[in-house]
mmCIF file of C-alpha atoms (C1' of nucleotides) in Angstrom:
data_model
loop_
_atom_site.group_PDB
_atom_site.id
_atom_site.type_symbol
_atom_site.label_atom_id
_atom_site.label_comp_id
_atom_site.label_asym_id
_atom_site.label_seq_id
_atom_site.Cartn_x
_atom_site.Cartn_y
_atom_site.Cartn_z
ATOM 1 C CA MET A 1 71.805 20.212 17.560
ATOM 2 C CA GLY A 2 69.802 18.860 14.632
ATOM 3 C CA THR A 3 68.291 15.932 16.421
ATOM 4 C CA ALA A 4 66.049 14.841 13.579
ATOM 5 C CA ILE A 5 68.809 14.690 11.016
ATOM 6 C CA ASP A 6 71.259 13.081 13.394
ATOM 7 C CA HIS A 7 68.711 10.530 14.300
ATOM 8 C CA ALA A 8 68.089 9.613 10.675
ATOM 9 C CA GLU A 9 71.809 9.084 10.252
ATOM 10 C CA GLN A 10 72.030 6.957 13.340
ATOM 11 C CA ALA A 11 69.012 4.954 12.285
ATOM 12 C CA ALA A 12 70.705 4.145 8.998
ATOM 13 C CA GLU A 13 73.851 3.142 10.821
ATOM 14 C CA ALA A 14 71.840 1.039 13.243
ATOM 15 C CA THR A 15 70.098 -0.717 10.386
ATOM 16 C CA LYS A 16 73.410 -1.463 8.748
ATOM 17 C CA LEU A 17 74.809 -2.883 11.973
ATOM 18 C CA LEU A 18 71.763 -5.069 12.526
ATOM 19 C CA ARG A 19 71.945 -6.439 8.983
ATOM 20 C CA GLY A 20 75.640 -6.999 9.497
ATOM 21 C CA VAL A 21 75.052 -9.380 12.358
ATOM 22 C CA GLY A 22 72.110 -11.031 10.671
ATOM 23 C CA GLN A 23 69.451 -9.706 12.999
ATOM 24 C CA ARG A 24 65.989 -8.710 11.934
ATOM 25 C CA VAL A 25 65.607 -5.010 11.423
ATOM 26 C CA THR A 26 62.698 -4.094 13.619
ATOM 27 C CA GLN A 27 61.382 -0.788 14.782
ATOM 28 C CA PRO A 28 62.478 -1.183 18.427
ATOM 29 C CA ARG A 29 65.872 -2.572 17.594
ATOM 30 C CA VAL A 30 66.682 0.309 15.296
ATOM 31 C CA ALA A 31 65.404 2.792 17.854
ATOM 32 C CA VAL A 32 67.445 1.312 20.684
ATOM 33 C CA LEU A 33 70.640 1.038 18.720
ATOM 34 C CA ALA A 34 70.251 4.451 17.072
ATOM 35 C CA HIS A 35 69.768 6.164 20.399
ATOM 36 C CA ILE A 36 72.751 4.439 21.887
ATOM 37 C CA LEU A 37 74.829 5.543 18.921
ATOM 38 C CA ALA A 38 73.481 9.071 19.177
ATOM 39 C CA SER A 39 73.826 9.574 22.905
ATOM 40 C CA GLY A 40 77.235 10.850 23.819
ATOM 41 C CA GLU A 41 76.979 8.669 26.910
ATOM 42 C CA ASP A 42 78.831 5.440 26.816
ATOM 43 C CA HIS A 43 77.362 3.693 29.826
ATOM 44 C CA LEU A 44 73.622 3.485 29.723
ATOM 45 C CA SER A 45 71.311 1.463 31.886
ATOM 46 C CA ALA A 46 68.336 -0.259 30.329
ATOM 47 C CA GLU A 47 66.182 2.355 31.952
ATOM 48 C CA ASP A 48 68.299 5.124 30.430
ATOM 49 C CA VAL A 49 67.866 3.604 27.017
ATOM 50 C CA LEU A 50 64.149 3.279 27.537
ATOM 51 C CA ALA A 51 63.970 6.949 28.463
ATOM 52 C CA LEU A 52 65.911 7.987 25.377
ATOM 53 C CA VAL A 53 63.827 5.860 23.078
ATOM 54 C CA SER A 54 60.575 6.932 24.667
ATOM 55 C CA GLU A 55 61.309 10.577 24.015
ATOM 56 C CA HIS A 56 60.784 9.901 20.333
ATOM 57 C CA ASP A 57 58.563 6.844 20.347
ATOM 58 C CA ASP A 58 56.595 5.809 23.387
ATOM 59 C CA ARG A 59 55.276 2.646 21.812
ATOM 60 C CA VAL A 60 58.455 0.760 22.636
ATOM 61 C CA HIS A 61 57.887 -1.272 25.733
ATOM 62 C CA ARG A 62 60.265 -1.546 28.639
ATOM 63 C CA ALA A 63 60.432 -5.329 28.275
ATOM 64 C CA THR A 64 61.346 -4.973 24.639
ATOM 65 C CA VAL A 65 64.229 -2.710 25.534
ATOM 66 C CA TYR A 66 65.581 -5.313 27.913
ATOM 67 C CA ARG A 67 65.185 -8.071 25.341
ATOM 68 C CA THR A 68 66.695 -5.951 22.634
ATOM 69 C CA LEU A 69 69.712 -5.041 24.715
ATOM 70 C CA ASP A 70 70.259 -8.695 25.486
ATOM 71 C CA GLY A 71 70.009 -9.502 21.828
ATOM 72 C CA LEU A 72 72.506 -6.852 20.873
ATOM 73 C CA VAL A 73 74.923 -8.157 23.466
ATOM 74 C CA ALA A 74 74.463 -11.679 22.142
ATOM 75 C CA ALA A 75 75.091 -10.362 18.638
ATOM 76 C CA GLY A 76 78.299 -8.765 19.820
ATOM 77 C CA LEU A 77 77.307 -5.194 19.067
ATOM 78 C CA LEU A 78 77.048 -4.243 22.724
ATOM 79 C CA ARG A 79 78.691 -5.253 25.945
ATOM 80 C CA HIS A 80 77.404 -4.906 29.448
ATOM 81 C CA VAL A 81 79.088 -4.221 32.741
ATOM 82 C CA HIS A 82 77.707 -4.890 36.160
ATOM 83 C CA LEU A 83 77.955 -1.876 38.355
ATOM 84 C CA ASP A 84 77.818 -1.591 42.054
ATOM 85 C CA ARG A 85 74.411 -2.233 43.534
ATOM 86 C CA GLY A 86 73.422 -4.490 40.693
ATOM 87 C CA LEU A 87 72.749 -2.048 37.932
ATOM 88 C CA THR A 88 73.703 -3.178 34.482
ATOM 89 C CA ALA A 89 75.206 -0.720 32.038
ATOM 90 C CA TYR A 90 75.469 -1.206 28.290
ATOM 91 C CA HIS A 91 77.998 0.228 25.909
ATOM 92 C CA LEU A 92 79.052 -0.252 22.326
ATOM 93 C CA THR A 93 81.484 -3.057 21.764
ATOM 94 C CA ASP A 94 83.467 -0.908 19.416
ATOM 95 C CA PRO A 95 83.202 2.554 20.877
ATOM 96 C CA PRO A 96 84.458 5.618 19.020
ATOM 97 C CA LYS A 97 86.571 6.988 21.823
ATOM 98 C CA ALA A 98 87.333 4.395 24.472
ATOM 99 C CA HIS A 99 90.458 2.474 25.237
ATOM 100 C CA GLY A 100 89.797 -0.464 22.983
ATOM 101 C CA SER A 101 87.389 -3.239 23.416
ATOM 102 C CA PRO A 102 88.138 -5.218 26.534
ATOM 103 C CA HIS A 103 88.626 -2.101 28.598
ATOM 104 C CA LEU A 104 87.814 -1.964 32.279
ATOM 105 C CA HIS A 105 85.467 0.216 34.236
ATOM 106 C CA ALA A 106 85.572 1.796 37.631
ATOM 107 C CA GLN A 107 82.608 3.259 39.407
ATOM 108 C CA CYS A 108 82.706 5.826 42.154
ATOM 109 C CA SER A 109 80.895 4.552 45.198
ATOM 110 C CA GLY A 110 80.169 8.120 46.163
ATOM 111 C CA CYS A 111 78.583 9.664 43.091
ATOM 112 C CA GLY A 112 78.105 6.632 40.888
ATOM 113 C CA ARG A 113 80.152 7.981 38.036
ATOM 114 C CA VAL A 114 81.696 5.384 35.754
ATOM 115 C CA VAL A 115 85.027 5.822 34.039
ATOM 116 C CA ASP A 116 86.779 3.704 31.472
ATOM 117 C CA LEU A 117 90.205 2.369 32.245
ATOM 118 C CA PRO A 118 92.838 1.142 29.856
ATOM 119 C CA PRO A 119 92.863 -2.668 29.596
ATOM 120 C CA ASP A 120 96.333 -2.930 31.073
ATOM 121 C CA VAL A 121 95.760 -1.294 34.460
ATOM 122 C CA LEU A 122 95.599 -4.701 36.046
ATOM 123 C CA GLY A 123 99.140 -5.568 35.067
ATOM 124 C CA ASP A 124 99.725 -9.227 35.755
ATOM 125 C CA THR A 125 96.875 -9.506 38.190
ATOM 126 C CA ALA A 126 95.207 -12.103 36.004
ATOM 127 C CA ALA A 127 98.229 -14.362 36.283
ATOM 128 C CA ARG A 128 98.367 -14.004 40.042
ATOM 129 C CA VAL A 129 94.683 -14.703 40.368
ATOM 130 C CA ARG A 130 94.985 -17.820 38.264
ATOM 131 C CA THR A 131 97.834 -19.015 40.409
ATOM 132 C CA ALA A 132 96.109 -18.211 43.665
ATOM 133 C CA SER A 133 92.672 -19.572 42.876
ATOM 134 C CA GLY A 134 92.493 -21.179 39.467
ATOM 135 C CA PHE A 135 90.181 -18.430 38.309
ATOM 136 C CA VAL A 136 90.434 -17.039 34.815
ATOM 137 C CA LEU A 137 89.706 -13.374 35.264
ATOM 138 C CA ASP A 138 87.254 -11.444 33.147
ATOM 139 C CA ALA A 139 87.746 -8.089 34.729
ATOM 140 C CA SER A 140 85.874 -6.078 32.149
ATOM 141 C CA HIS A 141 82.642 -7.689 33.200
ATOM 142 C CA VAL A 142 82.291 -5.987 36.550
ATOM 143 C CA ALA A 143 83.211 -2.433 37.406
ATOM 144 C CA LEU A 144 85.886 -1.925 40.005
ATOM 145 C CA SER A 145 84.856 0.176 42.937
ATOM 146 C CA GLY A 146 86.558 3.275 44.175
ATOM 147 C CA ARG A 147 86.180 6.933 44.914
ATOM 148 C CA CYS A 148 86.657 9.590 42.323
ATOM 149 C CA ALA A 149 88.880 12.521 43.199
ATOM 150 C CA ASP A 150 85.906 14.771 43.946
ATOM 151 C CA CYS A 151 84.294 12.313 46.311
ATOM 152 C CA VAL A 152 87.567 11.582 48.069
ATOM 153 C CA SER A 153 87.871 15.219 49.072
ATOM 154 C CA LEU A 154 84.348 15.171 50.411
ATOM 155 C CA ALA A 155 84.964 11.923 52.239
ATOM 156 C CA ASP A 156 87.848 13.468 54.114
ATOM 157 C CA ALA A 157 85.529 15.575 56.220
ATOM 158 C CA ARG A 158 82.619 13.218 56.549
ATOM 159 C CA THR A 159 84.281 9.808 56.787
ATOM 160 C CA GLY A 160 81.526 8.067 55.179
ATOM 161 C CA GLU A 161 79.009 5.539 54.253
ATOM 162 C CA ASP A 162 79.621 2.745 51.881
ATOM 163 C CA THR A 163 77.468 1.464 49.105
ATOM 164 C CA MET B 1 77.145 -32.188 65.054
ATOM 165 C CA GLY B 2 75.938 -30.934 68.411
ATOM 166 C CA THR B 3 74.054 -28.006 67.058
ATOM 167 C CA ALA B 4 72.495 -26.962 70.336
ATOM 168 C CA ILE B 5 75.751 -26.793 72.244
ATOM 169 C CA ASP B 6 77.614 -25.140 69.393
ATOM 170 C CA HIS B 7 74.891 -22.625 69.070
ATOM 171 C CA ALA B 8 75.036 -21.736 72.728
ATOM 172 C CA GLU B 9 78.746 -21.125 72.387
ATOM 173 C CA GLN B 10 78.289 -18.977 69.334
ATOM 174 C CA ALA B 11 75.503 -17.065 71.017
ATOM 175 C CA ALA B 12 77.820 -16.248 73.895
ATOM 176 C CA GLU B 13 80.493 -15.140 71.473
ATOM 177 C CA ALA B 14 77.970 -13.075 69.553
ATOM 178 C CA THR B 15 76.811 -11.402 72.732
ATOM 179 C CA LYS B 16 80.358 -10.574 73.654
ATOM 180 C CA LEU B 17 81.028 -9.073 70.243
ATOM 181 C CA LEU B 18 77.881 -6.974 70.357
ATOM 182 C CA ARG B 19 78.752 -5.645 73.810
ATOM 183 C CA GLY B 20 82.257 -4.968 72.556
ATOM 184 C CA VAL B 21 81.023 -2.574 69.905
ATOM 185 C CA GLY B 22 78.456 -1.013 72.181
ATOM 186 C CA GLN B 23 75.408 -2.403 70.447
ATOM 187 C CA ARG B 24 72.274 -3.520 72.197
ATOM 188 C CA VAL B 25 72.081 -7.229 72.714
ATOM 189 C CA THR B 26 68.830 -8.201 71.135
ATOM 190 C CA GLN B 27 67.383 -11.535 70.229
ATOM 191 C CA PRO B 28 67.699 -11.073 66.449
ATOM 192 C CA ARG B 29 71.161 -9.590 66.584
ATOM 193 C CA VAL B 30 72.484 -12.475 68.615
ATOM 194 C CA ALA B 31 70.757 -14.958 66.352
ATOM 195 C CA VAL B 32 72.132 -13.399 63.175
ATOM 196 C CA LEU B 33 75.661 -13.065 64.444
ATOM 197 C CA ALA B 34 75.710 -16.479 66.082
ATOM 198 C CA HIS B 35 74.586 -18.183 62.904
ATOM 199 C CA ILE B 36 77.150 -16.368 60.863
ATOM 200 C CA LEU B 37 79.823 -17.439 63.311
ATOM 201 C CA ALA B 38 78.549 -20.997 63.304
ATOM 202 C CA SER B 39 78.114 -21.460 59.566
ATOM 203 C CA GLY B 40 81.294 -22.627 57.950
ATOM 204 C CA GLU B 41 80.342 -20.404 55.018
ATOM 205 C CA ASP B 42 82.097 -17.138 54.772
ATOM 206 C CA HIS B 43 79.997 -15.413 52.162
ATOM 207 C CA LEU B 44 76.350 -15.307 53.035
ATOM 208 C CA SER B 45 73.591 -13.347 51.425
ATOM 209 C CA ALA B 46 70.958 -11.708 53.588
ATOM 210 C CA GLU B 47 68.585 -14.375 52.384
ATOM 211 C CA ASP B 48 71.035 -17.103 53.416
ATOM 212 C CA VAL B 49 71.276 -15.628 56.870
ATOM 213 C CA LEU B 50 67.528 -15.397 57.124
ATOM 214 C CA ALA B 51 67.248 -19.049 56.216
ATOM 215 C CA LEU B 52 69.811 -20.072 58.822
ATOM 216 C CA VAL B 53 68.205 -18.018 61.531
ATOM 217 C CA SER B 54 64.712 -19.155 60.635
ATOM 218 C CA GLU B 55 65.660 -22.783 61.062
ATOM 219 C CA HIS B 56 65.895 -22.149 64.780
ATOM 220 C CA ASP B 57 63.643 -19.165 65.272
ATOM 221 C CA ASP B 58 61.061 -18.164 62.731
ATOM 222 C CA ARG B 59 60.025 -15.039 64.595
ATOM 223 C CA VAL B 60 62.917 -13.074 63.153
ATOM 224 C CA HIS B 61 61.664 -11.045 60.280
ATOM 225 C CA ARG B 62 63.367 -10.673 56.928
ATOM 226 C CA ALA B 63 63.504 -6.887 57.307
ATOM 227 C CA THR B 64 65.181 -7.246 60.663
ATOM 228 C CA VAL B 65 67.872 -9.418 59.159
ATOM 229 C CA TYR B 66 68.622 -6.754 56.575
ATOM 230 C CA ARG B 67 68.710 -4.032 59.199
ATOM 231 C CA THR B 68 70.811 -6.127 61.519
ATOM 232 C CA LEU B 69 73.356 -6.938 58.850
ATOM 233 C CA ASP B 70 73.635 -3.255 58.033
ATOM 234 C CA GLY B 71 74.125 -2.500 61.674
ATOM 235 C CA LEU B 72 76.827 -5.090 62.062
ATOM 236 C CA VAL B 73 78.617 -3.681 59.049
ATOM 237 C CA ALA B 74 78.358 -0.194 60.492
ATOM 238 C CA ALA B 75 79.730 -1.524 63.768
ATOM 239 C CA GLY B 76 82.663 -3.028 61.925
ATOM 240 C CA LEU B 77 81.935 -6.625 62.799
ATOM 241 C CA LEU B 78 80.951 -7.551 59.267
ATOM 242 C CA ARG B 79 81.847 -6.454 55.792
ATOM 243 C CA HIS B 80 79.883 -6.813 52.628
ATOM 244 C CA VAL B 81 80.867 -7.429 49.052
ATOM 245 C CA HIS B 82 78.796 -6.784 45.980
ATOM 246 C CA LEU B 83 78.683 -9.781 43.762
ATOM 247 C CA ASP B 84 77.813 -10.073 40.155
ATOM 248 C CA ARG B 85 74.174 -9.417 39.389
ATOM 249 C CA GLY B 86 73.796 -7.184 42.395
ATOM 250 C CA LEU B 87 73.677 -9.683 45.189
ATOM 251 C CA THR B 88 75.265 -8.597 48.425
ATOM 252 C CA ALA B 89 77.304 -11.031 50.487
ATOM 253 C CA TYR B 90 78.316 -10.588 54.110
ATOM 254 C CA HIS B 91 81.324 -11.956 55.901
ATOM 255 C CA LEU B 92 83.083 -11.488 59.197
ATOM 256 C CA THR B 93 85.506 -8.608 59.295
ATOM 257 C CA ASP B 94 87.979 -10.722 61.152
ATOM 258 C CA PRO B 95 87.508 -14.182 59.737
ATOM 259 C CA PRO B 96 89.193 -17.242 61.221
ATOM 260 C CA LYS B 97 90.724 -18.483 58.008
ATOM 261 C CA ALA B 98 90.853 -15.827 55.332
ATOM 262 C CA HIS B 99 93.714 -13.829 53.980
ATOM 263 C CA GLY B 100 93.450 -10.907 56.340
ATOM 264 C CA SER B 101 90.948 -8.194 56.439
ATOM 265 C CA PRO B 102 90.975 -6.196 53.247
ATOM 266 C CA HIS B 103 91.095 -9.285 51.106
ATOM 267 C CA LEU B 104 89.550 -9.446 47.665
ATOM 268 C CA HIS B 105 86.907 -11.686 46.221
ATOM 269 C CA ALA B 106 86.347 -13.280 42.876
ATOM 270 C CA GLN B 107 83.134 -14.817 41.735
ATOM 271 C CA CYS B 108 82.716 -17.394 39.028
ATOM 272 C CA SER B 109 80.276 -16.181 36.435
ATOM 273 C CA GLY B 110 79.472 -19.773 35.634
ATOM 274 C CA CYS B 111 78.611 -21.355 38.957
ATOM 275 C CA GLY B 112 78.491 -18.309 41.203
ATOM 276 C CA ARG B 113 81.140 -19.595 43.561
ATOM 277 C CA VAL B 114 83.049 -16.950 45.495
ATOM 278 C CA VAL B 115 86.670 -17.308 46.484
ATOM 279 C CA ASP B 116 88.861 -15.136 48.642
ATOM 280 C CA LEU B 117 92.008 -13.712 47.170
ATOM 281 C CA PRO B 118 95.057 -12.401 48.973
ATOM 282 C CA PRO B 119 95.021 -8.600 49.255
ATOM 283 C CA ASP B 120 98.092 -8.231 47.104
ATOM 284 C CA VAL B 121 96.885 -9.886 43.885
ATOM 285 C CA LEU B 122 96.293 -6.495 42.358
ATOM 286 C CA GLY B 123 99.934 -5.513 42.599
ATOM 287 C CA ASP B 124 100.267 -1.845 41.797
ATOM 288 C CA THR B 125 96.954 -1.666 40.019
ATOM 289 C CA ALA B 126 95.705 0.891 42.508
ATOM 290 C CA ALA B 127 98.528 3.253 41.621
ATOM 291 C CA ARG B 128 97.883 2.855 37.901
ATOM 292 C CA VAL B 129 94.176 3.467 38.357
ATOM 293 C CA ARG B 130 94.833 6.591 40.352
ATOM 294 C CA THR B 131 97.146 7.855 37.666
ATOM 295 C CA ALA B 132 94.807 6.981 34.840
ATOM 296 C CA SER B 133 91.581 8.260 36.331
ATOM 297 C CA GLY B 134 92.073 9.876 39.713
ATOM 298 C CA PHE B 135 90.118 7.077 41.304
ATOM 299 C CA VAL B 136 91.131 5.701 44.667
ATOM 300 C CA LEU B 137 90.434 2.020 44.390
ATOM 301 C CA ASP B 138 88.540 0.033 46.969
ATOM 302 C CA ALA B 139 88.796 -3.307 45.313
ATOM 303 C CA SER B 140 87.577 -5.379 48.221
ATOM 304 C CA HIS B 141 84.149 -3.868 47.869
ATOM 305 C CA VAL B 142 83.152 -5.585 44.659
ATOM 306 C CA ALA B 143 83.993 -9.101 43.608
ATOM 307 C CA LEU B 144 86.068 -9.548 40.510
ATOM 308 C CA SER B 145 84.500 -11.694 37.859
ATOM 309 C CA GLY B 146 85.987 -14.749 36.266
ATOM 310 C CA ARG B 147 85.574 -18.407 35.594
ATOM 311 C CA CYS B 148 86.654 -21.049 38.031
ATOM 312 C CA ALA B 149 88.729 -23.922 36.716
ATOM 313 C CA ASP B 150 85.730 -26.247 36.583
ATOM 314 C CA CYS B 151 83.596 -23.851 34.605
ATOM 315 C CA VAL B 152 86.411 -23.052 32.222
ATOM 316 C CA SER B 153 86.610 -26.684 31.182
ATOM 317 C CA LEU B 154 82.882 -26.745 30.595
ATOM 318 C CA ALA B 155 83.022 -23.506 28.663
ATOM 319 C CA ASP B 156 85.532 -24.991 26.260
ATOM 320 C CA ALA B 157 82.910 -27.195 24.698
ATOM 321 C CA ARG B 158 79.901 -24.955 24.945
ATOM 322 C CA THR B 159 81.392 -21.492 24.349
ATOM 323 C CA GLY B 160 78.930 -19.854 26.444
ATOM 324 C CA GLU B 161 76.630 -17.350 27.914
ATOM 325 C CA ASP B 162 77.650 -14.555 30.156
ATOM 326 C CA THR B 163 76.109 -13.296 33.346
ATOM 327 C "C1'" DG C 1 52.760 -17.629 5.381
ATOM 328 C "C1'" DT C 2 55.853 -18.725 8.953
ATOM 329 C "C1'" DT C 3 58.708 -17.745 12.421
ATOM 330 C "C1'" DG C 4 60.701 -14.470 15.102
ATOM 331 C "C1'" DT C 5 59.249 -10.155 17.776
ATOM 332 C "C1'" DT C 6 56.573 -7.254 20.390
ATOM 333 C "C1'" DG C 7 53.281 -5.336 23.855
ATOM 334 C "C1'" DC C 8 51.068 -6.008 27.869
ATOM 335 C "C1'" DA C 9 50.284 -7.520 32.388
ATOM 336 C "C1'" DA C 10 51.778 -9.992 35.946
ATOM 337 C "C1'" DA C 11 55.303 -12.443 38.506
ATOM 338 C "C1'" DT C 12 60.105 -12.468 40.626
ATOM 339 C "C1'" DT C 13 63.965 -11.160 43.334
ATOM 340 C "C1'" DG C 14 66.394 -8.469 46.527
ATOM 341 C "C1'" DT C 15 65.849 -4.817 49.446
ATOM 342 C "C1'" DT C 16 63.729 -0.719 51.875
ATOM 343 C "C1'" DT C 17 60.341 1.954 54.495
ATOM 344 C "C1'" DG C 18 56.406 3.786 57.579
ATOM 345 C "C1'" DC C 19 54.376 2.817 61.537
ATOM 346 C "C1'" DA C 20 52.510 0.944 65.743
ATOM 347 C "C1'" DC C 21 54.298 -2.042 69.226
ATOM 348 C "C1'" DT C 22 57.813 -4.242 72.175
ATOM 349 C "C1'" DG C 23 61.873 -5.338 74.598
ATOM 350 C "C1'" DG C 24 66.651 -3.836 76.243
ATOM 351 C "C1'" DT C 25 68.953 -0.918 79.543
ATOM 352 C "C1'" DA D 1 60.309 4.684 81.764
ATOM 353 C "C1'" DC D 2 62.485 5.725 77.620
ATOM 354 C "C1'" DC D 3 64.168 4.987 73.159
ATOM 355 C "C1'" DA D 4 66.229 1.919 70.120
ATOM 356 C "C1'" DG D 5 64.874 -2.044 67.846
ATOM 357 C "C1'" DT D 6 61.357 -5.155 65.848
ATOM 358 C "C1'" DG D 7 57.392 -7.220 63.111
ATOM 359 C "C1'" DC D 8 54.424 -6.558 59.564
ATOM 360 C "C1'" DA D 9 52.635 -5.178 55.289
ATOM 361 C "C1'" DA D 10 53.349 -2.604 51.673
ATOM 362 C "C1'" DA D 11 56.355 -0.072 48.537
ATOM 363 C "C1'" DC D 12 60.340 -0.434 45.513
ATOM 364 C "C1'" DA D 13 63.601 -1.041 41.613
ATOM 365 C "C1'" DA D 14 65.378 -3.804 38.166
ATOM 366 C "C1'" DT D 15 64.370 -7.347 35.509
ATOM 367 C "C1'" DT D 16 61.894 -11.566 33.581
ATOM 368 C "C1'" DT D 17 58.162 -14.356 31.663
ATOM 369 C "C1'" DG D 18 53.732 -16.311 29.415
ATOM 370 C "C1'" DC D 19 50.966 -15.400 25.942
ATOM 371 C "C1'" DA D 20 48.215 -13.500 22.212
ATOM 372 C "C1'" DA D 21 48.578 -10.113 18.478
ATOM 373 C "C1'" DC D 22 51.891 -8.779 14.880
ATOM 374 C "C1'" DA D 23 55.405 -7.682 11.647
ATOM 375 C "C1'" DA D 24 59.934 -9.158 8.967
ATOM 376 C "C1'" DC D 25 61.564 -12.063 5.737
#
DNA sequence: GTTGTTGCAAATTGTTTGCACTGGT
DNA sequence: ACCAGTGCAAACAATTTGCAACAAC
């Protein structure tokens, strides 16, 4: 895979996106956004992003990555989900493949894998929650917990530990 | 409130519970469990529990509280929920008031408040998730995110920041 | 040239661990 | 007495912050 060329493309795209939301086009911001665009992954932790960026440019500081990610979320280009155990994962607001923007996430408490879920899996849960508690649900903000098929099979034998 | 007397009662109850699950009856374990029983609160962080215990006995170490809570979860006396931002909250498995044991939780992303939800709010979400992704849902393990009625009103004016 | 951004180092928060000692049974 | 359980200090991971140097506009 022609990393260099791809990266140039992604950098251009990143620049365009940053301009589009009226953010300054800085070295770290382009790097962060370009690598998120380039990585096939769609749920990256701040630390993941740092690792990706650092492969090509180790002058970008960890703190800057955190600040940049926050900024991109504020600008609406990214969203974040809180996973089990407190990790925060970032993904594009308008992802190429996924189920549309306010989609949900589920994380396997066994292996940590995260999957996207269509926005309508909850059915009329939101209505019931509002009735029961007055809460207005924002279910895309936290990943649901469960066990993926693989881990369920494993758990059958060794009825297991929780997160 | 007659704290001393209440506490003696709760300590007795705690001791009984510990014996019931075959755990050693130690000073810290009784203290932790008794304070959880005594506190009206039903969602306490480890740090909350430490604070409660330390009010009466400051020889119980933070690390012990963490280990004890884990132990009580393993023994089935407590459960834990992961809240937004990675905090862990503990509650009695068999709570006096709540909706039954595998109830759900929702946390307000504005004020952090946690409410219990009846176990059936999700409807047939679990079935849809299994179909869509193969995941077996364990929705009681992570709190759903939302805005409580109070915070929604506030958010109307100041369309606001996320967690 | 200003104002927003960054790098760095250090602080925070929540939680875990290694180890020598102690207390429950 | 024996071993599980505890206190302590230190390690940890993820994230945040104050501040001086710096780079976009």
